[in-house]
Amino acid sequence: MRNTFKKLAFAALPLTIAVTSVQASEEVNIYSYRQQFLIQPMLDAFTEKTGIKTNVVFAKKGLIERLENEGKNSPADIVLTSDIGPLYDVVAKGLTQPVQSDVLEKNIPAQFRDPADHWFGLTARTRLVYASKDRVQEGEFATYEDLADPKWKGRICTRSGKHSYNLSLVGSMIAHHGEAQAEQWLEGLKANLARKPQGNDRAQVKAVKEGVCDLALGNSYYFGKMITNEKNPEQKDWANSVNLVFPNQADRGAHMNISGAALTKYAPHADSAVKLMEFLSEAQAQAMYAEANYEFPVRPGTKRSELIEQYMGEFKEDTINLQKVAELRAQAARLADKVGFDN
C-alpha cells in the first residue's frame, strides 16, 4: 500500500508527498489541504509517540475530487482541511465515515464537530474586523450588522464575497437572522465597500494602512502572520496600523471557523487514522498546531500562543454548530450573486 500511495502522490502535479523516515509496521495516509509546514511537526510527534508512519499528499485543491474518483481503491485514510467548507463537502459527497471516540468527544466542543461524527475541528479562528487606529474610534464599530450601517459608506474592504471564508460568515448571518435579513445586510455591506472586492485578507489590511478603507474583514490568524513577518517587514506596518475588533461581544459572539479532519469511507488503516485524529485533539498537538498558524486550540484549557494572548486574549465566540453554517453556504453564494457583491 505504501508504494501505491507514493506512486499516486507523484502522478498528479502539483501534489507533493512527505513521508516520515521512521520505520513502523503501521501507517496513516493523509490527503491534506493544510500546508506541509503547518502539520508536519505534529505528524512527526505522532510518529515518535506511536511508531505509526504518516504519508501525506499536499494540495491546494482537487483532493476531494481525487478521493471521489478513486472510490474504494483510494489509499487515503484521512482528509485534512483548512476550512469548514471542504470539510462539509467531503462528507456531503459520501466520502467519509463516522468516528465514535470518547477522546474526540471530550476534547472537541460540540460546535466544532459534526453532530453525526463525520468531521472534527482541530484548530479555530475568527473572522474579525481590522479597524484603522487613526480613523476609527474605539467602540465606534461593534457588530457584523454594523457593516451595513450607511455611516461606513465607502469605508470597508473585503476579499470576494464568494470566497470560502466569507461564505461561512454569510451562512452564519442567514442562520441567525434568516435569508431575507441576511440579503439586506449583504446589500448594505456592498453599498459600503470602498472598492470592488479583491485580493486576500492581508491585502485588505494593507488597504487600511494606505487609507483606501477604514474597516476590513479578515481571519484572525493573518494578524500573527503579518506582525511577525521578517521576510516582508512592511506587513508589520500593516498590522500595527489596525485594532482588532471581535464583533458581537454583547450578544452571540464572533463568528468562528475551523481547520479539521475526517476519516475516509474506505480508509485502509482506519484504526491508526483514528489514533492520529485523537492525538491531534490532545494538548501537545493542539498547542503545536495552533502555534504554527496563530490559530486557537479547540481543546478547552489548552494554552494559547503568547502572541495570541498579547494581541487578542479572551473573547466571546459564537457557539452555533458549524454544520448549520456549512449547510447554508450554497444559499450564501446565491445571495452574493443576487446582490452582485463582487461586481
Short mmCIF file of C-alpha atoms in Angstrom, two decimals:
data_model
loop_
_atom_site.label_atom_id
_atom_site.label_comp_id
_atom_site.label_asym_id
_atom_site.label_seq_id
_atom_site.Cartn_x
_atom_site.Cartn_y
_atom_site.Cartn_z
CA MET A 1 0.00 0.00 0.00
CA ARG A 2 2.84 2.37 0.79
CA ASN A 3 4.39 2.11 -2.68
CA THR A 4 0.99 2.52 -4.32
CA PHE A 5 0.38 5.66 -2.30
CA LYS A 6 3.72 7.14 -3.28
CA LYS A 7 3.04 6.42 -6.95
CA LEU A 8 -0.39 8.07 -6.76
CA ALA A 9 1.04 11.07 -4.98
CA PHE A 10 3.54 11.80 -7.73
CA ALA A 11 1.06 11.09 -10.52
CA ALA A 12 -0.97 14.29 -10.16
CA LEU A 13 1.03 17.52 -10.17
CA PRO A 14 1.29 19.89 -8.37
CA LEU A 15 0.89 17.45 -5.50
CA THR A 16 3.93 16.67 -3.39
CA ILE A 17 4.42 13.98 -0.80
CA ALA A 18 6.19 13.91 2.54
CA VAL A 19 6.86 10.54 4.16
CA THR A 20 8.32 10.14 7.62
CA SER A 21 11.57 8.20 7.77
CA VAL A 22 10.74 6.27 10.94
CA GLN A 23 10.27 2.58 10.29
CA ALA A 24 6.98 1.16 11.53
CA SER A 25 4.51 -1.60 10.76
CA GLU A 26 1.52 0.77 10.87
CA GLU A 27 0.84 3.84 8.78
CA VAL A 28 -1.71 6.56 8.02
CA ASN A 29 -2.25 8.03 4.54
CA ILE A 30 -3.38 11.65 4.55
CA TYR A 31 -4.84 13.92 1.89
CA SER A 32 -4.18 17.43 3.17
CA TYR A 33 -5.31 20.88 2.15
CA ARG A 34 -3.26 22.20 5.05
CA GLN A 35 0.27 23.22 4.16
CA GLN A 36 3.14 20.91 5.00
CA PHE A 37 4.91 23.32 7.35
CA LEU A 38 1.77 23.56 9.49
CA ILE A 39 1.09 19.88 10.05
CA GLN A 40 4.43 18.09 9.68
CA PRO A 41 5.68 18.86 13.22
CA MET A 42 2.55 17.27 14.71
CA LEU A 43 2.83 14.27 12.42
CA ASP A 44 6.46 13.80 13.44
CA ALA A 45 5.45 13.98 17.10
CA PHE A 46 2.70 11.41 16.46
CA THR A 47 5.15 9.01 14.83
CA GLU A 48 7.64 9.47 17.64
CA LYS A 49 4.96 8.68 20.22
CA THR A 50 3.20 5.80 18.47
CA GLY A 51 5.60 4.39 15.88
CA ILE A 52 2.91 4.88 13.23
CA LYS A 53 4.15 6.41 9.97
CA THR A 54 2.33 9.22 8.20
CA ASN A 55 2.30 9.51 4.40
CA VAL A 56 0.99 12.85 3.20
CA VAL A 57 -0.25 14.25 -0.10
CA PHE A 58 -0.45 18.05 -0.02
CA ALA A 59 -2.52 20.09 -2.50
CA LYS A 60 -4.32 23.44 -2.64
CA LYS A 61 -7.28 21.95 -4.50
CA GLY A 62 -8.60 18.80 -6.12
CA LEU A 63 -8.19 16.30 -3.29
CA ILE A 64 -11.91 15.73 -2.77
CA GLU A 65 -12.39 15.11 -6.48
CA ARG A 66 -9.43 12.74 -6.44
CA LEU A 67 -10.84 10.86 -3.47
CA GLU A 68 -14.18 10.61 -5.26
CA ASN A 69 -12.57 9.27 -8.44
CA GLU A 70 -10.51 6.69 -6.56
CA GLY A 71 -13.56 5.27 -4.79
CA LYS A 72 -12.92 2.03 -2.93
CA ASN A 73 -9.37 1.92 -4.27
CA SER A 74 -8.33 5.15 -2.55
CA PRO A 75 -5.29 4.80 -0.28
CA ALA A 76 -6.35 7.82 1.78
CA ASP A 77 -7.32 7.37 5.43
CA ILE A 78 -7.83 10.99 6.50
CA VAL A 79 -8.68 14.28 4.80
CA LEU A 80 -7.34 17.44 6.49
CA THR A 81 -8.86 20.77 5.51
CA SER A 82 -8.24 24.43 6.30
CA ASP A 83 -11.90 25.47 6.38
CA ILE A 84 -15.35 24.09 7.20
CA GLY A 85 -16.33 24.34 3.51
CA PRO A 86 -14.30 21.46 2.05
CA LEU A 87 -14.79 19.50 5.26
CA TYR A 88 -18.54 19.73 4.80
CA ASP A 89 -18.24 18.95 1.08
CA VAL A 90 -16.27 15.74 1.54
CA VAL A 91 -18.92 14.50 3.98
CA ALA A 92 -21.81 15.59 1.76
CA LYS A 93 -20.34 13.58 -1.13
CA GLY A 94 -20.47 10.42 0.99
CA LEU A 95 -16.70 10.05 1.11
CA THR A 96 -16.33 9.73 4.89
CA GLN A 97 -17.41 7.52 7.77
CA PRO A 98 -18.38 8.37 11.35
CA VAL A 99 -15.87 8.07 14.19
CA GLN A 100 -17.05 7.03 17.63
CA SER A 101 -14.37 8.30 20.01
CA ASP A 102 -14.69 9.33 23.64
CA VAL A 103 -11.37 11.17 23.27
CA LEU A 104 -12.59 13.35 20.39
CA GLU A 105 -15.92 13.97 22.08
CA LYS A 106 -14.18 15.07 25.27
CA ASN A 107 -11.52 17.24 23.60
CA ILE A 108 -13.58 18.97 20.90
CA PRO A 109 -16.55 21.19 21.83
CA ALA A 110 -19.87 20.34 20.21
CA GLN A 111 -19.92 23.40 17.93
CA PHE A 112 -16.63 22.26 16.38
CA ARG A 113 -17.68 18.71 15.44
CA ASP A 114 -20.28 17.10 13.24
CA PRO A 115 -23.41 16.01 15.15
CA ALA A 116 -23.16 12.77 13.14
CA ASP A 117 -19.42 12.38 13.98
CA HIS A 118 -18.13 12.61 10.40
CA TRP A 119 -15.91 15.68 10.84
CA PHE A 120 -13.94 17.16 13.72
CA GLY A 121 -12.41 20.62 14.15
CA LEU A 122 -8.73 20.76 15.09
CA THR A 123 -7.98 24.49 15.25
CA ALA A 124 -10.24 27.55 15.28
CA ARG A 125 -10.08 31.11 14.02
CA THR A 126 -12.49 34.02 13.96
CA ARG A 127 -13.43 36.33 11.12
CA LEU A 128 -12.86 39.67 12.77
CA VAL A 129 -12.72 43.29 11.69
CA TYR A 130 -9.43 45.14 11.25
CA ALA A 131 -10.14 48.78 12.15
CA SER A 132 -7.89 51.76 11.42
CA LYS A 133 -6.24 53.07 14.58
CA ASP A 134 -6.27 56.60 13.14
CA ARG A 135 -9.75 56.82 11.64
CA VAL A 136 -11.98 54.54 13.74
CA GLN A 137 -12.52 55.32 17.39
CA GLU A 138 -12.67 52.58 19.99
CA GLY A 139 -16.25 51.35 20.36
CA GLU A 140 -17.37 53.02 17.12
CA PHE A 141 -17.79 49.63 15.50
CA ALA A 142 -19.21 46.64 17.39
CA THR A 143 -21.11 44.08 15.28
CA TYR A 144 -21.16 42.39 11.90
CA GLU A 145 -24.54 44.05 11.47
CA ASP A 146 -22.79 47.43 11.76
CA LEU A 147 -21.00 46.73 8.47
CA ALA A 148 -24.27 47.60 6.70
CA ASP A 149 -24.69 50.95 8.52
CA PRO A 150 -24.58 53.82 5.95
CA LYS A 151 -22.06 55.63 8.19
CA TRP A 152 -19.43 53.26 6.78
CA LYS A 153 -20.21 54.05 3.13
CA GLY A 154 -17.01 53.91 1.08
CA ARG A 155 -15.01 52.79 4.13
CA ILE A 156 -14.94 48.94 4.03
CA CYS A 157 -12.66 46.48 2.23
CA THR A 158 -13.02 42.72 1.79
CA ARG A 159 -11.99 39.89 -0.48
CA SER A 160 -14.52 38.23 -2.80
CA GLY A 161 -17.94 37.57 -1.34
CA LYS A 162 -17.77 34.11 -2.91
CA HIS A 163 -14.58 33.18 -1.08
CA SER A 164 -15.00 30.30 1.34
CA TYR A 165 -14.26 32.45 4.41
CA ASN A 166 -16.93 35.00 3.51
CA LEU A 167 -19.47 32.35 2.53
CA SER A 168 -19.21 30.91 6.03
CA LEU A 169 -19.75 34.36 7.55
CA VAL A 170 -22.79 34.99 5.35
CA GLY A 171 -24.03 31.49 6.21
CA SER A 172 -23.84 32.41 9.88
CA MET A 173 -25.82 35.59 9.20
CA ILE A 174 -28.53 33.52 7.49
CA ALA A 175 -28.55 31.12 10.43
CA HIS A 176 -29.01 33.94 12.94
CA HIS A 177 -31.30 36.30 11.02
CA GLY A 178 -32.93 34.39 8.18
CA GLU A 179 -32.37 34.76 4.44
CA ALA A 180 -34.30 38.00 3.94
CA GLN A 181 -32.42 39.95 6.61
CA ALA A 182 -29.10 38.42 5.53
CA GLU A 183 -29.75 39.63 1.99
CA GLN A 184 -30.48 43.16 3.23
CA TRP A 185 -27.30 43.06 5.28
CA LEU A 186 -25.25 41.89 2.32
CA GLU A 187 -26.69 44.66 0.15
CA GLY A 188 -25.80 47.20 2.84
CA LEU A 189 -22.28 45.84 3.13
CA LYS A 190 -21.81 46.01 -0.63
CA ALA A 191 -23.03 49.63 -0.63
CA ASN A 192 -20.36 50.48 1.94
CA LEU A 193 -17.39 49.00 0.07
CA ALA A 194 -14.52 51.32 -0.73
CA ARG A 195 -13.58 49.27 -3.79
CA LYS A 196 -14.54 46.16 -5.71
CA PRO A 197 -13.74 43.02 -3.65
CA GLN A 198 -10.21 41.87 -4.48
CA GLY A 199 -7.08 40.27 -3.08
CA ASN A 200 -6.62 38.17 0.03
CA ASP A 201 -7.19 39.04 3.69
CA ARG A 202 -3.76 40.59 4.11
CA ALA A 203 -4.40 42.85 1.11
CA GLN A 204 -7.39 44.30 2.97
CA VAL A 205 -5.26 45.26 5.97
CA LYS A 206 -2.73 46.83 3.61
CA ALA A 207 -5.58 48.88 2.14
CA VAL A 208 -6.49 50.13 5.62
CA LYS A 209 -2.87 51.17 6.19
CA GLU A 210 -2.86 53.02 2.86
CA GLY A 211 -6.12 54.84 3.63
CA VAL A 212 -8.19 53.08 0.98
CA CYS A 213 -10.67 51.99 3.65
CA ASP A 214 -11.14 52.17 7.41
CA LEU A 215 -12.53 48.68 8.16
CA ALA A 216 -11.56 45.31 6.69
CA LEU A 217 -12.84 41.79 7.14
CA GLY A 218 -10.14 39.18 7.74
CA ASN A 219 -9.32 35.97 9.55
CA SER A 220 -7.63 36.43 12.90
CA TYR A 221 -4.51 34.40 12.20
CA TYR A 222 -3.39 36.76 9.43
CA PHE A 223 -2.57 39.32 12.11
CA GLY A 224 0.01 36.93 13.56
CA LYS A 225 1.44 36.23 10.12
CA MET A 226 1.83 39.95 9.45
CA ILE A 227 3.10 41.18 12.82
CA THR A 228 5.88 38.53 12.81
CA ASN A 229 6.79 38.76 9.13
CA GLU A 230 10.56 39.26 8.85
CA LYS A 231 10.68 38.37 5.15
CA ASN A 232 8.25 41.16 4.26
CA PRO A 233 8.62 43.63 7.14
CA GLU A 234 6.21 46.11 5.56
CA GLN A 235 3.46 43.76 6.69
CA LYS A 236 4.35 44.60 10.29
CA ASP A 237 3.39 48.19 9.49
CA TRP A 238 0.05 46.99 8.10
CA ALA A 239 -0.65 45.06 11.29
CA ASN A 240 0.41 47.93 13.52
CA SER A 241 -1.97 50.30 11.74
CA VAL A 242 -5.11 48.48 12.93
CA ASN A 243 -7.02 47.49 16.03
CA LEU A 244 -8.59 44.03 16.18
CA VAL A 245 -12.35 44.16 16.72
CA PHE A 246 -14.14 40.97 17.75
CA PRO A 247 -17.74 41.58 16.68
CA ASN A 248 -20.94 40.88 18.61
CA GLN A 249 -19.36 40.60 22.03
CA ALA A 250 -22.59 41.85 23.67
CA ASP A 251 -24.73 39.13 22.09
CA ARG A 252 -23.91 35.93 20.17
CA GLY A 253 -20.14 36.34 19.87
CA ALA A 254 -17.68 36.45 16.98
CA HIS A 255 -18.12 34.11 14.01
CA MET A 256 -15.80 31.11 14.19
CA ASN A 257 -14.37 28.75 11.60
CA ILE A 258 -12.06 25.74 11.81
CA SER A 259 -9.47 23.56 10.23
CA GLY A 260 -10.46 19.94 10.63
CA ALA A 261 -10.27 16.27 9.78
CA ALA A 262 -12.50 13.47 8.53
CA LEU A 263 -11.97 9.72 8.26
CA THR A 264 -12.42 8.49 4.68
CA LYS A 265 -15.14 5.98 3.85
CA TYR A 266 -12.77 3.24 2.70
CA ALA A 267 -9.81 4.04 4.97
CA PRO A 268 -7.41 1.07 4.72
CA HIS A 269 -5.80 1.97 8.07
CA ALA A 270 -8.84 3.22 9.97
CA ASP A 271 -7.66 2.27 13.45
CA SER A 272 -4.33 4.08 13.03
CA ALA A 273 -6.11 7.03 11.43
CA VAL A 274 -8.42 7.43 14.43
CA LYS A 275 -5.38 7.32 16.70
CA LEU A 276 -3.92 10.22 14.72
CA MET A 277 -7.16 12.20 14.93
CA GLU A 278 -7.25 11.67 18.68
CA PHE A 279 -3.59 12.69 19.00
CA LEU A 280 -4.28 15.91 17.12
CA SER A 281 -7.02 16.73 19.63
CA GLU A 282 -4.77 16.27 22.68
CA ALA A 283 -2.96 19.07 24.50
CA GLN A 284 0.51 18.59 22.97
CA ALA A 285 -0.61 18.65 19.35
CA GLN A 286 -3.24 21.30 19.99
CA ALA A 287 -0.64 23.71 21.31
CA MET A 288 1.76 22.95 18.45
CA TYR A 289 -0.93 23.14 15.78
CA ALA A 290 -2.37 26.43 16.98
CA GLU A 291 1.07 28.00 17.48
CA ALA A 292 2.15 27.17 13.93
CA ASN A 293 -0.55 29.29 12.31
CA TYR A 294 -1.56 31.69 15.11
CA GLU A 295 -4.90 29.91 15.49
CA PHE A 296 -6.90 28.98 18.59
CA PRO A 297 -6.83 25.46 20.03
CA VAL A 298 -10.28 23.88 20.03
CA ARG A 299 -9.50 21.78 23.11
CA PRO A 300 -10.69 23.70 26.19
CA GLY A 301 -7.95 24.66 28.60
CA THR A 302 -5.12 24.43 26.05
CA LYS A 303 -2.64 27.28 26.35
CA ARG A 304 -2.76 29.76 23.51
CA SER A 305 0.36 31.19 21.93
CA GLU A 306 1.96 34.20 23.61
CA LEU A 307 1.23 36.33 20.56
CA ILE A 308 -2.47 35.42 20.68
CA GLU A 309 -2.60 36.26 24.37
CA GLN A 310 -0.81 39.56 23.83
CA TYR A 311 -2.95 40.88 20.99
CA MET A 312 -6.26 39.00 21.26
CA GLY A 313 -6.77 37.45 24.68
CA GLU A 314 -10.16 36.01 25.56
CA PHE A 315 -13.30 36.92 23.63
CA LYS A 316 -16.84 35.63 23.25
CA GLU A 317 -17.24 33.06 20.47
CA ASP A 318 -20.39 32.26 18.51
CA THR A 319 -21.27 28.72 19.59
CA ILE A 320 -23.58 27.83 16.71
CA ASN A 321 -22.63 24.41 15.33
CA LEU A 322 -20.65 24.87 12.13
CA GLN A 323 -22.62 22.11 10.46
CA LYS A 324 -25.55 24.54 10.31
CA VAL A 325 -23.33 27.27 8.90
CA ALA A 326 -21.86 24.93 6.28
CA GLU A 327 -25.31 23.80 5.19
CA LEU A 328 -26.13 27.43 4.36
CA ARG A 329 -23.03 28.18 2.29
CA ALA A 330 -24.73 27.41 -1.04
CA GLN A 331 -27.55 29.73 -0.05
CA ALA A 332 -24.95 32.34 0.89
CA ALA A 333 -23.33 32.02 -2.54
CA ARG A 334 -26.69 32.57 -4.23
CA LEU A 335 -27.24 35.72 -2.16
CA ALA A 336 -23.78 37.03 -3.14
CA ASP A 337 -24.69 36.54 -6.79
CA LYS A 338 -28.16 38.04 -6.32
CA VAL A 339 -26.87 41.30 -4.86
CA GLY A 340 -23.92 41.39 -7.27
CA PHE A 341 -21.49 41.59 -4.40
CA ASP A 342 -18.33 41.16 -6.47
CA ASN A 343 -19.45 43.43 -9.34
#
